[in-house]
Amino acid sequence: MISSSEFIKGYTKIIICAYLFRQRDYLYNIVKKISKDGEGYIKISNPSALIAIKELENDNIVSFDIEISAQNQARKYYALTEKGKTSIYQIEMIT
């Protein structure tokens, strides 16, 4: 039987893309909000999210812009590319 964490691991990229479909954000906030919205059922670790984001970048599904925060820190804000948005639309049509 598959554990819930193994199950979620297989869907990490889709979960992140679904989040980014609604809004662009930086990685820490993406992980925090997915965990909060998942009400304890969905928890993604920062390392898992980082690996997934890098793979999505390599596949041209996600891109990023660097912005300076109010605390004067550079942050990467991730967003879906047109290819990423098209992929989400295709998934919606299947389900």
JSON list of C-alpha atoms in Angstrom, two decimals:
[
{"chain": "A", "resi": 1, "resn": "MET", "atom": "CA", "xyz": [0.00, 0.00, 0.00]},
{"chain": "A", "resi": 2, "resn": "ILE", "atom": "CA", "xyz": [1.24, 3.50, -0.83]},
{"chain": "A", "resi": 3, "resn": "SER", "atom": "CA", "xyz": [1.67, 5.93, 2.06]},
{"chain": "A", "resi": 4, "resn": "SER", "atom": "CA", "xyz": [0.07, 9.35, 1.76]},
{"chain": "A", "resi": 5, "resn": "SER", "atom": "CA", "xyz": [3.48, 11.04, 1.55]},
{"chain": "A", "resi": 6, "resn": "GLU", "atom": "CA", "xyz": [4.51, 8.78, -1.35]},
{"chain": "A", "resi": 7, "resn": "PHE", "atom": "CA", "xyz": [1.19, 9.49, -3.06]},
{"chain": "A", "resi": 8, "resn": "ILE", "atom": "CA", "xyz": [1.63, 13.27, -2.69]},
{"chain": "A", "resi": 9, "resn": "LYS", "atom": "CA", "xyz": [5.23, 13.03, -3.92]},
{"chain": "A", "resi": 10, "resn": "GLY", "atom": "CA", "xyz": [3.94, 11.74, -7.25]},
{"chain": "A", "resi": 11, "resn": "TYR", "atom": "CA", "xyz": [1.69, 14.77, -7.60]},
{"chain": "A", "resi": 12, "resn": "THR", "atom": "CA", "xyz": [3.97, 17.52, -6.27]},
{"chain": "A", "resi": 13, "resn": "LYS", "atom": "CA", "xyz": [4.49, 19.14, -9.67]},
{"chain": "A", "resi": 14, "resn": "ILE", "atom": "CA", "xyz": [0.78, 19.12, -10.47]},
{"chain": "A", "resi": 15, "resn": "ILE", "atom": "CA", "xyz": [-0.08, 20.58, -7.06]},
{"chain": "A", "resi": 16, "resn": "ILE", "atom": "CA", "xyz": [2.49, 23.36, -7.51]},
{"chain": "A", "resi": 17, "resn": "CYS", "atom": "CA", "xyz": [1.24, 24.10, -11.04]},
{"chain": "A", "resi": 18, "resn": "ALA", "atom": "CA", "xyz": [-2.36, 24.24, -9.81]},
{"chain": "A", "resi": 19, "resn": "TYR", "atom": "CA", "xyz": [-1.29, 26.76, -7.16]},
{"chain": "A", "resi": 20, "resn": "LEU", "atom": "CA", "xyz": [0.67, 28.84, -9.68]},
{"chain": "A", "resi": 21, "resn": "PHE", "atom": "CA", "xyz": [-2.32, 28.80, -12.02]},
{"chain": "A", "resi": 22, "resn": "ARG", "atom": "CA", "xyz": [-4.06, 31.04, -9.47]},
{"chain": "A", "resi": 23, "resn": "GLN", "atom": "CA", "xyz": [-1.12, 33.31, -8.63]},
{"chain": "A", "resi": 24, "resn": "ARG", "atom": "CA", "xyz": [2.62, 33.78, -8.90]},
{"chain": "A", "resi": 25, "resn": "ASP", "atom": "CA", "xyz": [4.60, 33.47, -5.69]},
{"chain": "A", "resi": 26, "resn": "TYR", "atom": "CA", "xyz": [7.96, 32.64, -4.13]},
{"chain": "A", "resi": 27, "resn": "LEU", "atom": "CA", "xyz": [8.83, 29.08, -3.13]},
{"chain": "A", "resi": 28, "resn": "TYR", "atom": "CA", "xyz": [8.55, 29.36, 0.65]},
{"chain": "A", "resi": 29, "resn": "ASN", "atom": "CA", "xyz": [5.09, 30.91, 0.35]},
{"chain": "A", "resi": 30, "resn": "ILE", "atom": "CA", "xyz": [3.98, 28.31, -2.19]},
{"chain": "A", "resi": 31, "resn": "VAL", "atom": "CA", "xyz": [4.88, 25.50, 0.23]},
{"chain": "A", "resi": 32, "resn": "LYS", "atom": "CA", "xyz": [3.31, 27.29, 3.19]},
{"chain": "A", "resi": 33, "resn": "LYS", "atom": "CA", "xyz": [0.03, 28.06, 1.42]},
{"chain": "A", "resi": 34, "resn": "ILE", "atom": "CA", "xyz": [-0.32, 24.59, -0.12]},
{"chain": "A", "resi": 35, "resn": "SER", "atom": "CA", "xyz": [0.15, 23.05, 3.32]},
{"chain": "A", "resi": 36, "resn": "LYS", "atom": "CA", "xyz": [-2.37, 25.47, 4.85]},
{"chain": "A", "resi": 37, "resn": "ASP", "atom": "CA", "xyz": [-4.94, 24.98, 2.07]},
{"chain": "A", "resi": 38, "resn": "GLY", "atom": "CA", "xyz": [-4.39, 21.21, 2.24]},
{"chain": "A", "resi": 39, "resn": "GLU", "atom": "CA", "xyz": [-5.64, 21.25, 5.85]},
{"chain": "A", "resi": 40, "resn": "GLY", "atom": "CA", "xyz": [-3.08, 18.66, 6.94]},
{"chain": "A", "resi": 41, "resn": "TYR", "atom": "CA", "xyz": [-3.78, 16.27, 4.07]},
{"chain": "A", "resi": 42, "resn": "ILE", "atom": "CA", "xyz": [-1.23, 17.82, 1.71]},
{"chain": "A", "resi": 43, "resn": "LYS", "atom": "CA", "xyz": [2.22, 18.67, 2.99]},
{"chain": "A", "resi": 44, "resn": "ILE", "atom": "CA", "xyz": [5.10, 19.41, 0.66]},
{"chain": "A", "resi": 45, "resn": "SER", "atom": "CA", "xyz": [8.58, 19.89, 2.07]},
{"chain": "A", "resi": 46, "resn": "ASN", "atom": "CA", "xyz": [10.79, 22.73, 0.88]},
{"chain": "A", "resi": 47, "resn": "PRO", "atom": "CA", "xyz": [13.37, 20.32, -0.63]},
{"chain": "A", "resi": 48, "resn": "SER", "atom": "CA", "xyz": [10.66, 18.41, -2.53]},
{"chain": "A", "resi": 49, "resn": "ALA", "atom": "CA", "xyz": [9.16, 21.65, -3.80]},
{"chain": "A", "resi": 50, "resn": "LEU", "atom": "CA", "xyz": [12.57, 22.92, -4.89]},
{"chain": "A", "resi": 51, "resn": "ILE", "atom": "CA", "xyz": [13.28, 19.73, -6.85]},
{"chain": "A", "resi": 52, "resn": "ALA", "atom": "CA", "xyz": [9.83, 19.92, -8.48]},
{"chain": "A", "resi": 53, "resn": "ILE", "atom": "CA", "xyz": [10.23, 23.62, -9.35]},
{"chain": "A", "resi": 54, "resn": "LYS", "atom": "CA", "xyz": [13.65, 22.97, -10.93]},
{"chain": "A", "resi": 55, "resn": "GLU", "atom": "CA", "xyz": [12.18, 20.15, -13.04]},
{"chain": "A", "resi": 56, "resn": "LEU", "atom": "CA", "xyz": [9.27, 22.40, -14.07]},
{"chain": "A", "resi": 57, "resn": "GLU", "atom": "CA", "xyz": [11.75, 25.13, -15.03]},
{"chain": "A", "resi": 58, "resn": "ASN", "atom": "CA", "xyz": [13.75, 22.67, -17.12]},
{"chain": "A", "resi": 59, "resn": "ASP", "atom": "CA", "xyz": [10.54, 21.62, -18.89]},
{"chain": "A", "resi": 60, "resn": "ASN", "atom": "CA", "xyz": [9.62, 25.29, -19.53]},
{"chain": "A", "resi": 61, "resn": "ILE", "atom": "CA", "xyz": [6.41, 24.91, -17.49]},
{"chain": "A", "resi": 62, "resn": "VAL", "atom": "CA", "xyz": [7.45, 27.48, -14.89]},
{"chain": "A", "resi": 63, "resn": "SER", "atom": "CA", "xyz": [9.57, 30.62, -15.10]},
{"chain": "A", "resi": 64, "resn": "PHE", "atom": "CA", "xyz": [10.66, 33.11, -12.48]},
{"chain": "A", "resi": 65, "resn": "ASP", "atom": "CA", "xyz": [11.40, 36.79, -11.95]},
{"chain": "A", "resi": 66, "resn": "ILE", "atom": "CA", "xyz": [13.65, 38.08, -9.20]},
{"chain": "A", "resi": 67, "resn": "GLU", "atom": "CA", "xyz": [12.20, 40.82, -7.01]},
{"chain": "A", "resi": 68, "resn": "ILE", "atom": "CA", "xyz": [13.57, 42.60, -3.96]},
{"chain": "A", "resi": 69, "resn": "SER", "atom": "CA", "xyz": [11.39, 42.20, -0.86]},
{"chain": "A", "resi": 70, "resn": "ALA", "atom": "CA", "xyz": [10.64, 44.87, 1.74]},
{"chain": "A", "resi": 71, "resn": "GLN", "atom": "CA", "xyz": [13.44, 43.31, 3.82]},
{"chain": "A", "resi": 72, "resn": "ASN", "atom": "CA", "xyz": [15.84, 43.95, 0.91]},
{"chain": "A", "resi": 73, "resn": "GLN", "atom": "CA", "xyz": [16.11, 40.24, 0.04]},
{"chain": "A", "resi": 74, "resn": "ALA", "atom": "CA", "xyz": [16.11, 38.94, -3.51]},
{"chain": "A", "resi": 75, "resn": "ARG", "atom": "CA", "xyz": [13.28, 36.45, -4.07]},
{"chain": "A", "resi": 76, "resn": "LYS", "atom": "CA", "xyz": [12.40, 34.32, -7.05]},
{"chain": "A", "resi": 77, "resn": "TYR", "atom": "CA", "xyz": [8.74, 34.70, -7.92]},
{"chain": "A", "resi": 78, "resn": "TYR", "atom": "CA", "xyz": [7.55, 31.71, -9.92]},
{"chain": "A", "resi": 79, "resn": "ALA", "atom": "CA", "xyz": [4.75, 31.75, -12.49]},
{"chain": "A", "resi": 80, "resn": "LEU", "atom": "CA", "xyz": [3.38, 29.39, -15.10]},
{"chain": "A", "resi": 81, "resn": "THR", "atom": "CA", "xyz": [4.58, 29.91, -18.65]},
{"chain": "A", "resi": 82, "resn": "GLU", "atom": "CA", "xyz": [2.14, 29.71, -21.56]},
{"chain": "A", "resi": 83, "resn": "LYS", "atom": "CA", "xyz": [3.16, 26.06, -21.93]},
{"chain": "A", "resi": 84, "resn": "GLY", "atom": "CA", "xyz": [2.37, 25.53, -18.23]},
{"chain": "A", "resi": 85, "resn": "LYS", "atom": "CA", "xyz": [-1.06, 27.16, -18.54]},
{"chain": "A", "resi": 86, "resn": "THR", "atom": "CA", "xyz": [-1.83, 25.00, -21.57]},
{"chain": "A", "resi": 87, "resn": "SER", "atom": "CA", "xyz": [-0.83, 21.90, -19.59]},
{"chain": "A", "resi": 88, "resn": "ILE", "atom": "CA", "xyz": [-3.21, 22.84, -16.76]},
{"chain": "A", "resi": 89, "resn": "TYR", "atom": "CA", "xyz": [-6.06, 23.40, -19.23]},
{"chain": "A", "resi": 90, "resn": "GLN", "atom": "CA", "xyz": [-5.42, 19.95, -20.71]},
{"chain": "A", "resi": 91, "resn": "ILE", "atom": "CA", "xyz": [-5.51, 18.33, -17.27]},
{"chain": "A", "resi": 92, "resn": "GLU", "atom": "CA", "xyz": [-8.83, 20.10, -16.53]},
{"chain": "A", "resi": 93, "resn": "MET", "atom": "CA", "xyz": [-10.31, 18.78, -19.76]},
{"chain": "A", "resi": 94, "resn": "ILE", "atom": "CA", "xyz": [-9.36, 15.21, -18.81]},
{"chain": "A", "resi": 95, "resn": "THR", "atom": "CA", "xyz": [-10.92, 15.35, -15.33]}
]
